[in-house]
Amino acid sequence: MSKSTNFFGQPVYGQLIKSLDRAKIVEMSRKNGGEKYVKSFNGYVHLLTMLFAVIMRFDSLREIEAAMTAEVRKLAHLGIEKVPKRSTLSDSNARRPEKFFEEVCRDLYESNKGKLSSDSRRNGTEAWIKSLRIIDSTTISLFSNMIFKGVGRHPKTGKKKGGIKVHSVIHANEGIPCDVRFTSATTNDSFMLAPSHYNHDEIVALDRAYINYEKFEELTDRGVVYVTKMKKNLKYELLFDFMEITPEGKMEYREQIVVFRKGDINHIARMITYVDIKKGKQPKLITLLTNDFDMRPETIVAIYRRRWQIESLFKQIKQNFPLRYFYGQSANAIKIQIWVTLIANLLLSVLQSSLTRQWSFSGLATMVRIVLMYYLNLEKFFNQPDADLKMMLAEASESPPESVENQ
């Protein structure tokens, strides 16, 4: 790589984590009780070690130690002066509070959310996109039911695996979690819908698992619009019914105004039914529920379809980072690994939004993994990788120099 115009004096990993302030992070760890009885493996080194592991998709502590030993000289430039032993990392994952990693994640998000929201290529340009928040959860299966209780049993063995549910909220124009909570897999999702967290004229898209008349009424009082999918077994009183017909005589949209009654609550809402057509599948009727009575039906449908964004985020995280194997068996260690995974996802998302060349997240994550410890100019290489790749192939195809003995 000596001829490369992208050669740099620091590995790609060092450039990727340049926004992490060592002194600030150590202070966060100290504030959360993570520096007690610590000699050298402080919070910053712990964070960098875990980030290295999840970006490289290592499955075990043994892999982490072996890989870091091989790269020890390069890692020393980043502040990791000594490769941690497996036992050291295991003990730290069990003892250093996961709240420290949560604080780092939230601080990093606050510092970079402006960069993420400016990338309209990924996030869309609809007029309502900046006002839209999306709520959902994903469950990560675990090896044991002793730590976080799972749901359901294996049909053959009758055993129940544990599961940790990750509840997330994202701004649609950012695509990164702005709020995250962990619970066992048995916890109902609706607790995450907190009306007091939303402001007038904001929009929230959510799954039908969050339906709660009391909270919907509170959202309405606060001037917050919600859009969700209708449950089949909900009982309501019909106040108004109207159907839009296409020139061919087919239903385009059906609008109904209904009232839901429960105790002292009388919640008036709007139901919109449309035909959902997907390639290769049979058309089916979908009914949405909202407290907005002014927006066109197609806008309400477009808002709900934006829910795919958070589903894609969960898929992105699970496919590109190691969440099938954990580096510890305690609840603390599991949460630490998930927080570090969210930090890694955030760092790569910031990199993706800063590049002029369009990369898929998976393609970018794979390439970063390959060149993580190479001395390349991060921005130049990922904007014009072809030039360096051609150079590397040309160098590899050159005949080796003749030895002195043969001259």
mmCIF file of C-alpha atoms in Angstrom, residues 34-202:
data_model
loop_
_atom_site.group_PDB
_atom_site.id
_atom_site.type_symbol
_atom_site.label_atom_id
_atom_site.label_comp_id
_atom_site.label_asym_id
_atom_site.label_seq_id
_atom_site.Cartn_x
_atom_site.Cartn_y
_atom_site.Cartn_z
ATOM 1 C CA GLY A 34 -16.904 1.789 36.670
ATOM 2 C CA GLU A 35 -13.418 2.792 37.826
ATOM 3 C CA LYS A 36 -13.387 1.196 41.260
ATOM 4 C CA TYR A 37 -10.390 -1.084 41.828
ATOM 5 C CA VAL A 38 -9.251 -0.525 38.197
ATOM 6 C CA LYS A 39 -5.522 -0.421 37.405
ATOM 7 C CA SER A 40 -5.244 -0.239 33.613
ATOM 8 C CA PHE A 41 -8.419 -1.572 31.991
ATOM 9 C CA ASN A 42 -10.428 1.641 32.342
ATOM 10 C CA GLY A 43 -13.786 2.440 30.745
ATOM 11 C CA TYR A 44 -12.252 3.874 27.580
ATOM 12 C CA VAL A 45 -10.082 0.805 26.904
ATOM 13 C CA HIS A 46 -13.032 -1.447 27.739
ATOM 14 C CA LEU A 47 -15.217 0.432 25.246
ATOM 15 C CA LEU A 48 -12.578 0.278 22.486
ATOM 16 C CA THR A 49 -12.033 -3.436 23.092
ATOM 17 C CA MET A 50 -15.748 -4.182 22.845
ATOM 18 C CA LEU A 51 -16.154 -1.963 19.773
ATOM 19 C CA PHE A 52 -13.271 -3.785 18.081
ATOM 20 C CA ALA A 53 -14.965 -7.100 18.892
ATOM 21 C CA VAL A 54 -18.444 -6.249 17.604
ATOM 22 C CA ILE A 55 -17.215 -4.529 14.429
ATOM 23 C CA MET A 56 -15.081 -7.574 13.640
ATOM 24 C CA ARG A 57 -18.039 -9.839 14.553
ATOM 25 C CA PHE A 58 -16.072 -12.041 16.945
ATOM 26 C CA ASP A 59 -18.064 -14.779 18.653
ATOM 27 C CA SER A 60 -15.908 -15.456 21.711
ATOM 28 C CA LEU A 61 -13.476 -13.939 24.191
ATOM 29 C CA ARG A 62 -10.768 -16.212 22.808
ATOM 30 C CA GLU A 63 -11.148 -14.691 19.322
ATOM 31 C CA ILE A 64 -11.000 -11.179 20.752
ATOM 32 C CA GLU A 65 -7.766 -11.831 22.663
ATOM 33 C CA ALA A 66 -6.087 -13.575 19.719
ATOM 34 C CA ALA A 67 -6.991 -10.857 17.206
ATOM 35 C CA MET A 68 -5.940 -8.025 19.509
ATOM 36 C CA THR A 69 -2.617 -9.751 20.202
ATOM 37 C CA ALA A 70 -1.953 -9.879 16.453
ATOM 38 C CA GLU A 71 -2.705 -6.133 16.141
ATOM 39 C CA VAL A 72 -1.107 -5.031 19.403
ATOM 40 C CA ARG A 73 1.254 -2.465 17.835
ATOM 41 C CA LYS A 74 -1.504 -0.711 15.907
ATOM 42 C CA LEU A 75 -3.874 -0.753 18.868
ATOM 43 C CA ALA A 76 -1.218 0.884 21.042
ATOM 44 C CA HIS A 77 -1.563 4.036 18.913
ATOM 45 C CA LEU A 78 -5.248 4.159 19.888
ATOM 46 C CA GLY A 79 -4.676 3.979 23.620
ATOM 47 C CA ILE A 80 -4.792 0.212 24.156
ATOM 48 C CA GLU A 81 -1.315 -0.343 25.520
ATOM 49 C CA LYS A 82 -1.894 -3.894 26.729
ATOM 50 C CA VAL A 83 -4.073 -6.642 25.299
ATOM 51 C CA PRO A 84 -6.674 -7.626 27.925
ATOM 52 C CA LYS A 85 -6.829 -11.260 28.954
ATOM 53 C CA ARG A 86 -10.059 -13.159 28.507
ATOM 54 C CA SER A 87 -10.595 -13.224 32.247
ATOM 55 C CA THR A 88 -10.075 -9.439 32.501
ATOM 56 C CA LEU A 89 -12.651 -8.726 29.806
ATOM 57 C CA SER A 90 -15.085 -11.252 31.263
ATOM 58 C CA ASP A 91 -14.793 -9.752 34.760
ATOM 59 C CA SER A 92 -15.198 -6.212 33.422
ATOM 60 C CA ASN A 93 -18.317 -7.153 31.462
ATOM 61 C CA ALA A 94 -19.796 -8.543 34.652
ATOM 62 C CA ARG A 95 -18.784 -5.653 36.938
ATOM 63 C CA ARG A 96 -18.585 -2.367 35.014
ATOM 64 C CA PRO A 97 -22.143 -0.928 35.043
ATOM 65 C CA GLU A 98 -23.950 -1.058 31.712
ATOM 66 C CA LYS A 99 -25.270 2.430 32.532
ATOM 67 C CA PHE A 100 -21.838 3.767 31.580
ATOM 68 C CA PHE A 101 -22.165 2.360 28.036
ATOM 69 C CA GLU A 102 -25.718 3.689 27.839
ATOM 70 C CA GLU A 103 -24.483 7.177 28.701
ATOM 71 C CA VAL A 104 -21.756 6.974 26.044
ATOM 72 C CA CYS A 105 -24.338 5.869 23.464
ATOM 73 C CA ARG A 106 -26.758 8.666 24.316
ATOM 74 C CA ASP A 107 -24.000 11.292 24.351
ATOM 75 C CA LEU A 108 -22.710 10.114 20.980
ATOM 76 C CA TYR A 109 -26.230 10.280 19.547
ATOM 77 C CA GLU A 110 -26.742 13.849 20.795
ATOM 78 C CA SER A 111 -23.421 14.880 19.223
ATOM 79 C CA ASN A 112 -24.189 13.371 15.813
ATOM 80 C CA LYS A 113 -27.963 13.551 15.280
ATOM 81 C CA GLY A 114 -27.559 16.707 13.175
ATOM 82 C CA LYS A 115 -25.327 14.834 10.707
ATOM 83 C CA LEU A 116 -27.763 11.938 10.502
ATOM 84 C CA SER A 117 -30.834 14.113 9.859
ATOM 85 C CA SER A 118 -29.092 15.951 7.016
ATOM 86 C CA ASP A 119 -28.813 12.787 4.890
ATOM 87 C CA SER A 120 -32.032 12.985 2.854
ATOM 88 C CA ARG A 121 -30.804 10.197 0.540
ATOM 89 C CA ARG A 122 -31.613 7.657 3.240
ATOM 90 C CA ASN A 123 -34.297 9.405 5.254
ATOM 91 C CA GLY A 124 -36.689 10.871 2.694
ATOM 92 C CA THR A 125 -37.965 14.379 1.949
ATOM 93 C CA GLU A 126 -41.686 14.179 2.760
ATOM 94 C CA ALA A 127 -43.083 17.278 4.473
ATOM 95 C CA TRP A 128 -44.019 15.312 7.605
ATOM 96 C CA ILE A 129 -40.804 13.294 7.884
ATOM 97 C CA LYS A 130 -39.148 15.603 10.430
ATOM 98 C CA SER A 131 -42.156 15.336 12.737
ATOM 99 C CA LEU A 132 -42.429 11.547 12.623
ATOM 100 C CA ARG A 133 -41.243 9.228 15.366
ATOM 101 C CA ILE A 134 -41.488 5.456 15.139
ATOM 102 C CA ILE A 135 -41.780 3.045 18.079
ATOM 103 C CA ASP A 136 -41.218 -0.688 18.052
ATOM 104 C CA SER A 137 -39.325 -3.474 19.782
ATOM 105 C CA THR A 138 -37.255 -6.475 18.786
ATOM 106 C CA THR A 139 -36.477 -9.593 20.797
ATOM 107 C CA ILE A 140 -32.983 -11.074 21.012
ATOM 108 C CA SER A 141 -32.999 -14.757 21.946
ATOM 109 C CA LEU A 142 -30.723 -15.849 24.761
ATOM 110 C CA PHE A 143 -29.216 -19.146 25.879
ATOM 111 C CA SER A 144 -31.023 -19.230 29.214
ATOM 112 C CA ASN A 145 -34.403 -18.415 30.690
ATOM 113 C CA MET A 146 -32.808 -17.578 34.049
ATOM 114 C CA ILE A 147 -31.649 -14.044 33.143
ATOM 115 C CA PHE A 148 -34.474 -12.610 31.022
ATOM 116 C CA LYS A 149 -37.701 -14.591 30.774
ATOM 117 C CA GLY A 150 -38.588 -15.789 27.296
ATOM 118 C CA VAL A 151 -41.913 -16.287 25.559
ATOM 119 C CA GLY A 152 -43.194 -19.678 24.346
ATOM 120 C CA ARG A 153 -41.565 -23.091 24.494
ATOM 121 C CA HIS A 154 -39.675 -25.265 22.068
ATOM 122 C CA PRO A 155 -42.306 -27.567 20.475
ATOM 123 C CA LYS A 156 -40.113 -30.689 20.830
ATOM 124 C CA THR A 157 -38.066 -30.239 24.003
ATOM 125 C CA GLY A 158 -40.547 -28.108 25.915
ATOM 126 C CA LYS A 159 -37.673 -25.866 27.024
ATOM 127 C CA LYS A 160 -38.036 -22.121 27.078
ATOM 128 C CA LYS A 161 -35.184 -19.876 25.941
ATOM 129 C CA GLY A 162 -34.645 -16.508 27.523
ATOM 130 C CA GLY A 163 -35.052 -13.309 25.584
ATOM 131 C CA ILE A 164 -34.226 -9.634 26.021
ATOM 132 C CA LYS A 165 -36.579 -7.184 24.374
ATOM 133 C CA VAL A 166 -35.046 -3.991 23.005
ATOM 134 C CA HIS A 167 -37.644 -1.196 22.888
ATOM 135 C CA SER A 168 -36.633 1.653 20.587
ATOM 136 C CA VAL A 169 -37.823 5.046 19.372
ATOM 137 C CA ILE A 170 -36.369 6.634 16.248
ATOM 138 C CA HIS A 171 -36.841 9.940 14.443
ATOM 139 C CA ALA A 172 -37.731 9.044 10.863
ATOM 140 C CA ASN A 173 -35.306 11.651 9.469
ATOM 141 C CA GLU A 174 -32.396 10.165 11.476
ATOM 142 C CA GLY A 175 -32.892 6.396 11.385
ATOM 143 C CA ILE A 176 -31.013 5.834 14.670
ATOM 144 C CA PRO A 177 -32.549 5.086 18.114
ATOM 145 C CA CYS A 178 -33.035 8.238 20.172
ATOM 146 C CA ASP A 179 -34.413 6.245 23.091
ATOM 147 C CA VAL A 180 -33.782 2.613 24.066
ATOM 148 C CA ARG A 181 -35.038 0.462 26.932
ATOM 149 C CA PHE A 182 -34.350 -3.173 27.797
ATOM 150 C CA THR A 183 -36.860 -5.584 29.337
ATOM 151 C CA SER A 184 -37.465 -9.322 29.384
ATOM 152 C CA ALA A 185 -39.250 -10.744 26.337
ATOM 153 C CA THR A 186 -42.482 -11.139 28.324
ATOM 154 C CA THR A 187 -42.949 -7.387 28.865
ATOM 155 C CA ASN A 188 -45.814 -5.761 26.958
ATOM 156 C CA ASP A 189 -44.721 -3.085 24.495
ATOM 157 C CA SER A 190 -47.298 -0.464 25.471
ATOM 158 C CA PHE A 191 -45.267 0.840 28.431
ATOM 159 C CA MET A 192 -42.903 2.510 25.933
ATOM 160 C CA LEU A 193 -45.618 4.844 24.640
ATOM 161 C CA ALA A 194 -45.284 7.839 26.972
ATOM 162 C CA PRO A 195 -47.491 10.750 25.770
ATOM 163 C CA SER A 196 -45.539 13.242 27.897
ATOM 164 C CA HIS A 197 -42.459 12.608 25.723
ATOM 165 C CA TYR A 198 -44.193 14.045 22.638
ATOM 166 C CA ASN A 199 -44.871 17.628 21.613
ATOM 167 C CA HIS A 200 -47.669 19.373 19.721
ATOM 168 C CA ASP A 201 -47.744 18.559 15.963
ATOM 169 C CA GLU A 202 -45.490 15.533 16.291
#
